[in-house]
C-alpha cells in the first residue's frame, strides 16, 4: 500500500487565540491519527528498522491552531511541521537539534487511521 494522500505542508505555530467571553481551556475539535509501518532497512541510519511503527497524531484546536506529534520508537516528538504528499511524509521536529525525517513511500506502509490503541498492561486480580 502506498501513501496516496495529497495534503499541503502544515506549519504548526502558536497563534494568538481569539478572545473568549469566559476563561476556558481550548478544546480539540478534530484529531487525526495515522499509523505507518517501516518497510526494509533504508531508514536504519535514522534508527528506524523493518517493522517499526510510527504513530502521527495531528490535532486541530477550536482556536484554529494545529499541532502534531509523532511517536517513534516509543519516544514522543513534537513536530514543528508535517508534510504529506504523493511522494511520502516529511516530519520536522520542534527541537531544531533533531534532523528532519523524510519517509519515502517505498520505505513505509500506511496501516491506516488509528481508532484506538490497546495498552499491553498486566492486570492482577485481587
JSON list of N, CA and C in Angstrom, two decimals, residues 47-79:
[
{"chain": "A", "resi": 47, "resn": "UNK", "atom": "N", "xyz": [17.68, 5.26, 12.78]},
{"chain": "A", "resi": 47, "resn": "UNK", "atom": "CA", "xyz": [17.31, 4.36, 13.87]},
{"chain": "A", "resi": 47, "resn": "UNK", "atom": "C", "xyz": [15.89, 3.81, 13.70]},
{"chain": "A", "resi": 48, "resn": "UNK", "atom": "N", "xyz": [15.46, 3.63, 12.44]},
{"chain": "A", "resi": 48, "resn": "UNK", "atom": "CA", "xyz": [14.18, 3.02, 12.12]},
{"chain": "A", "resi": 48, "resn": "UNK", "atom": "C", "xyz": [14.45, 1.76, 11.32]},
{"chain": "A", "resi": 49, "resn": "UNK", "atom": "N", "xyz": [13.85, 0.66, 11.75]},
{"chain": "A", "resi": 49, "resn": "UNK", "atom": "CA", "xyz": [14.13, -0.63, 11.13]},
{"chain": "A", "resi": 49, "resn": "UNK", "atom": "C", "xyz": [12.84, -1.29, 10.66]},
{"chain": "A", "resi": 50, "resn": "UNK", "atom": "N", "xyz": [13.00, -2.32, 9.81]},
{"chain": "A", "resi": 50, "resn": "UNK", "atom": "CA", "xyz": [11.88, -3.04, 9.25]},
{"chain": "A", "resi": 50, "resn": "UNK", "atom": "C", "xyz": [10.90, -3.47, 10.34]},
{"chain": "A", "resi": 51, "resn": "UNK", "atom": "N", "xyz": [9.64, -3.08, 10.19]},
{"chain": "A", "resi": 51, "resn": "UNK", "atom": "CA", "xyz": [8.61, -3.46, 11.15]},
{"chain": "A", "resi": 51, "resn": "UNK", "atom": "C", "xyz": [8.31, -2.41, 12.20]},
{"chain": "A", "resi": 52, "resn": "UNK", "atom": "N", "xyz": [9.16, -1.39, 12.37]},
{"chain": "A", "resi": 52, "resn": "UNK", "atom": "CA", "xyz": [8.88, -0.33, 13.34]},
{"chain": "A", "resi": 52, "resn": "UNK", "atom": "C", "xyz": [7.60, 0.41, 12.93]},
{"chain": "A", "resi": 53, "resn": "UNK", "atom": "N", "xyz": [6.83, 0.82, 13.92]},
{"chain": "A", "resi": 53, "resn": "UNK", "atom": "CA", "xyz": [5.58, 1.54, 13.65]},
{"chain": "A", "resi": 53, "resn": "UNK", "atom": "C", "xyz": [5.74, 2.98, 14.13]},
{"chain": "A", "resi": 54, "resn": "UNK", "atom": "N", "xyz": [5.33, 3.92, 13.28]},
{"chain": "A", "resi": 54, "resn": "UNK", "atom": "CA", "xyz": [5.35, 5.35, 13.59]},
{"chain": "A", "resi": 54, "resn": "UNK", "atom": "C", "xyz": [3.90, 5.81, 13.71]},
{"chain": "A", "resi": 55, "resn": "UNK", "atom": "N", "xyz": [3.58, 6.45, 14.81]},
{"chain": "A", "resi": 55, "resn": "UNK", "atom": "CA", "xyz": [2.24, 7.00, 15.02]},
{"chain": "A", "resi": 55, "resn": "UNK", "atom": "C", "xyz": [2.33, 8.51, 14.90]},
{"chain": "A", "resi": 56, "resn": "UNK", "atom": "N", "xyz": [1.50, 9.10, 14.06]},
{"chain": "A", "resi": 56, "resn": "UNK", "atom": "CA", "xyz": [1.46, 10.55, 13.90]},
{"chain": "A", "resi": 56, "resn": "UNK", "atom": "C", "xyz": [0.08, 11.02, 14.33]},
{"chain": "A", "resi": 57, "resn": "UNK", "atom": "N", "xyz": [0.06, 11.92, 15.32]},
{"chain": "A", "resi": 57, "resn": "UNK", "atom": "CA", "xyz": [-1.20, 12.49, 15.81]},
{"chain": "A", "resi": 57, "resn": "UNK", "atom": "C", "xyz": [-1.25, 13.96, 15.42]},
{"chain": "A", "resi": 58, "resn": "UNK", "atom": "N", "xyz": [-2.29, 14.31, 14.72]},
{"chain": "A", "resi": 58, "resn": "UNK", "atom": "CA", "xyz": [-2.47, 15.69, 14.25]},
{"chain": "A", "resi": 58, "resn": "UNK", "atom": "C", "xyz": [-3.75, 16.23, 14.87]},
{"chain": "A", "resi": 59, "resn": "UNK", "atom": "N", "xyz": [-3.64, 17.38, 15.53]},
{"chain": "A", "resi": 59, "resn": "UNK", "atom": "CA", "xyz": [-4.77, 17.97, 16.24]},
{"chain": "A", "resi": 59, "resn": "UNK", "atom": "C", "xyz": [-5.10, 19.34, 15.67]},
{"chain": "A", "resi": 60, "resn": "UNK", "atom": "N", "xyz": [-6.39, 19.61, 15.52]},
{"chain": "A", "resi": 60, "resn": "UNK", "atom": "CA", "xyz": [-6.84, 20.97, 15.20]},
{"chain": "A", "resi": 60, "resn": "UNK", "atom": "C", "xyz": [-7.66, 21.43, 16.39]},
{"chain": "A", "resi": 61, "resn": "UNK", "atom": "N", "xyz": [-7.28, 22.56, 16.94]},
{"chain": "A", "resi": 61, "resn": "UNK", "atom": "CA", "xyz": [-7.95, 23.10, 18.11]},
{"chain": "A", "resi": 61, "resn": "UNK", "atom": "C", "xyz": [-9.04, 24.07, 17.70]},
{"chain": "A", "resi": 62, "resn": "UNK", "atom": "N", "xyz": [-9.93, 24.38, 18.63]},
{"chain": "A", "resi": 62, "resn": "UNK", "atom": "CA", "xyz": [-11.03, 25.30, 18.32]},
{"chain": "A", "resi": 62, "resn": "UNK", "atom": "C", "xyz": [-10.55, 26.72, 18.05]},
{"chain": "A", "resi": 63, "resn": "UNK", "atom": "N", "xyz": [-9.29, 27.01, 18.36]},
{"chain": "A", "resi": 63, "resn": "UNK", "atom": "CA", "xyz": [-8.74, 28.33, 18.05]},
{"chain": "A", "resi": 63, "resn": "UNK", "atom": "C", "xyz": [-8.13, 28.35, 16.65]},
{"chain": "A", "resi": 64, "resn": "UNK", "atom": "N", "xyz": [-8.37, 27.28, 15.87]},
{"chain": "A", "resi": 64, "resn": "UNK", "atom": "CA", "xyz": [-7.88, 27.12, 14.51]},
{"chain": "A", "resi": 64, "resn": "UNK", "atom": "C", "xyz": [-6.37, 26.90, 14.43]},
{"chain": "A", "resi": 65, "resn": "UNK", "atom": "N", "xyz": [-5.72, 26.64, 15.55]},
{"chain": "A", "resi": 65, "resn": "UNK", "atom": "CA", "xyz": [-4.31, 26.29, 15.51]},
{"chain": "A", "resi": 65, "resn": "UNK", "atom": "C", "xyz": [-4.19, 24.78, 15.34]},
{"chain": "A", "resi": 66, "resn": "UNK", "atom": "N", "xyz": [-3.09, 24.34, 14.75]},
{"chain": "A", "resi": 66, "resn": "UNK", "atom": "CA", "xyz": [-2.85, 22.92, 14.58]},
{"chain": "A", "resi": 66, "resn": "UNK", "atom": "C", "xyz": [-1.54, 22.56, 15.25]},
{"chain": "A", "resi": 67, "resn": "UNK", "atom": "N", "xyz": [-1.51, 21.39, 15.82]},
{"chain": "A", "resi": 67, "resn": "UNK", "atom": "CA", "xyz": [-0.30, 20.84, 16.40]},
{"chain": "A", "resi": 67, "resn": "UNK", "atom": "C", "xyz": [-0.20, 19.38, 15.98]},
{"chain": "A", "resi": 68, "resn": "UNK", "atom": "N", "xyz": [0.98, 18.83, 16.06]},
{"chain": "A", "resi": 68, "resn": "UNK", "atom": "CA", "xyz": [1.16, 17.42, 15.73]},
{"chain": "A", "resi": 68, "resn": "UNK", "atom": "C", "xyz": [2.31, 16.86, 16.53]},
{"chain": "A", "resi": 69, "resn": "UNK", "atom": "N", "xyz": [2.20, 15.58, 16.83]},
{"chain": "A", "resi": 69, "resn": "UNK", "atom": "CA", "xyz": [3.28, 14.85, 17.48]},
{"chain": "A", "resi": 69, "resn": "UNK", "atom": "C", "xyz": [3.46, 13.53, 16.74]},
{"chain": "A", "resi": 70, "resn": "UNK", "atom": "N", "xyz": [4.67, 13.01, 16.78]},
{"chain": "A", "resi": 70, "resn": "UNK", "atom": "CA", "xyz": [4.97, 11.70, 16.21]},
{"chain": "A", "resi": 70, "resn": "UNK", "atom": "C", "xyz": [5.55, 10.84, 17.31]},
{"chain": "A", "resi": 71, "resn": "UNK", "atom": "N", "xyz": [5.15, 9.60, 17.34]},
{"chain": "A", "resi": 71, "resn": "UNK", "atom": "CA", "xyz": [5.72, 8.65, 18.28]},
{"chain": "A", "resi": 71, "resn": "UNK", "atom": "C", "xyz": [6.59, 7.69, 17.49]},
{"chain": "A", "resi": 72, "resn": "UNK", "atom": "N", "xyz": [7.90, 7.80, 17.72]},
{"chain": "A", "resi": 72, "resn": "UNK", "atom": "CA", "xyz": [8.88, 6.97, 17.01]},
{"chain": "A", "resi": 72, "resn": "UNK", "atom": "C", "xyz": [9.69, 6.21, 18.04]},
{"chain": "A", "resi": 73, "resn": "UNK", "atom": "N", "xyz": [9.69, 4.90, 17.93]},
{"chain": "A", "resi": 73, "resn": "UNK", "atom": "CA", "xyz": [10.41, 4.04, 18.90]},
{"chain": "A", "resi": 73, "resn": "UNK", "atom": "C", "xyz": [10.01, 4.37, 20.34]},
{"chain": "A", "resi": 74, "resn": "UNK", "atom": "N", "xyz": [8.74, 4.49, 20.57]},
{"chain": "A", "resi": 74, "resn": "UNK", "atom": "CA", "xyz": [8.15, 4.80, 21.88]},
{"chain": "A", "resi": 74, "resn": "UNK", "atom": "C", "xyz": [8.63, 6.13, 22.46]},
{"chain": "A", "resi": 75, "resn": "UNK", "atom": "N", "xyz": [9.09, 7.03, 21.61]},
{"chain": "A", "resi": 75, "resn": "UNK", "atom": "CA", "xyz": [9.51, 8.36, 22.05]},
{"chain": "A", "resi": 75, "resn": "UNK", "atom": "C", "xyz": [8.62, 9.37, 21.34]},
{"chain": "A", "resi": 76, "resn": "UNK", "atom": "N", "xyz": [7.94, 10.21, 22.12]},
{"chain": "A", "resi": 76, "resn": "UNK", "atom": "CA", "xyz": [7.05, 11.22, 21.54]},
{"chain": "A", "resi": 76, "resn": "UNK", "atom": "C", "xyz": [7.85, 12.45, 21.16]},
{"chain": "A", "resi": 77, "resn": "UNK", "atom": "N", "xyz": [7.66, 12.90, 19.92]},
{"chain": "A", "resi": 77, "resn": "UNK", "atom": "CA", "xyz": [8.39, 14.05, 19.39]},
{"chain": "A", "resi": 77, "resn": "UNK", "atom": "C", "xyz": [7.39, 15.09, 18.90]},
{"chain": "A", "resi": 78, "resn": "UNK", "atom": "N", "xyz": [7.45, 16.29, 19.47]},
{"chain": "A", "resi": 78, "resn": "UNK", "atom": "CA", "xyz": [6.59, 17.39, 19.00]},
{"chain": "A", "resi": 78, "resn": "UNK", "atom": "C", "xyz": [7.08, 17.82, 17.63]},
{"chain": "A", "resi": 79, "resn": "UNK", "atom": "N", "xyz": [6.16, 18.08, 16.73]},
{"chain": "A", "resi": 79, "resn": "UNK", "atom": "CA", "xyz": [6.52, 18.48, 15.37]},
{"chain": "A", "resi": 79, "resn": "UNK", "atom": "C", "xyz": [6.27, 19.95, 15.14]}
]
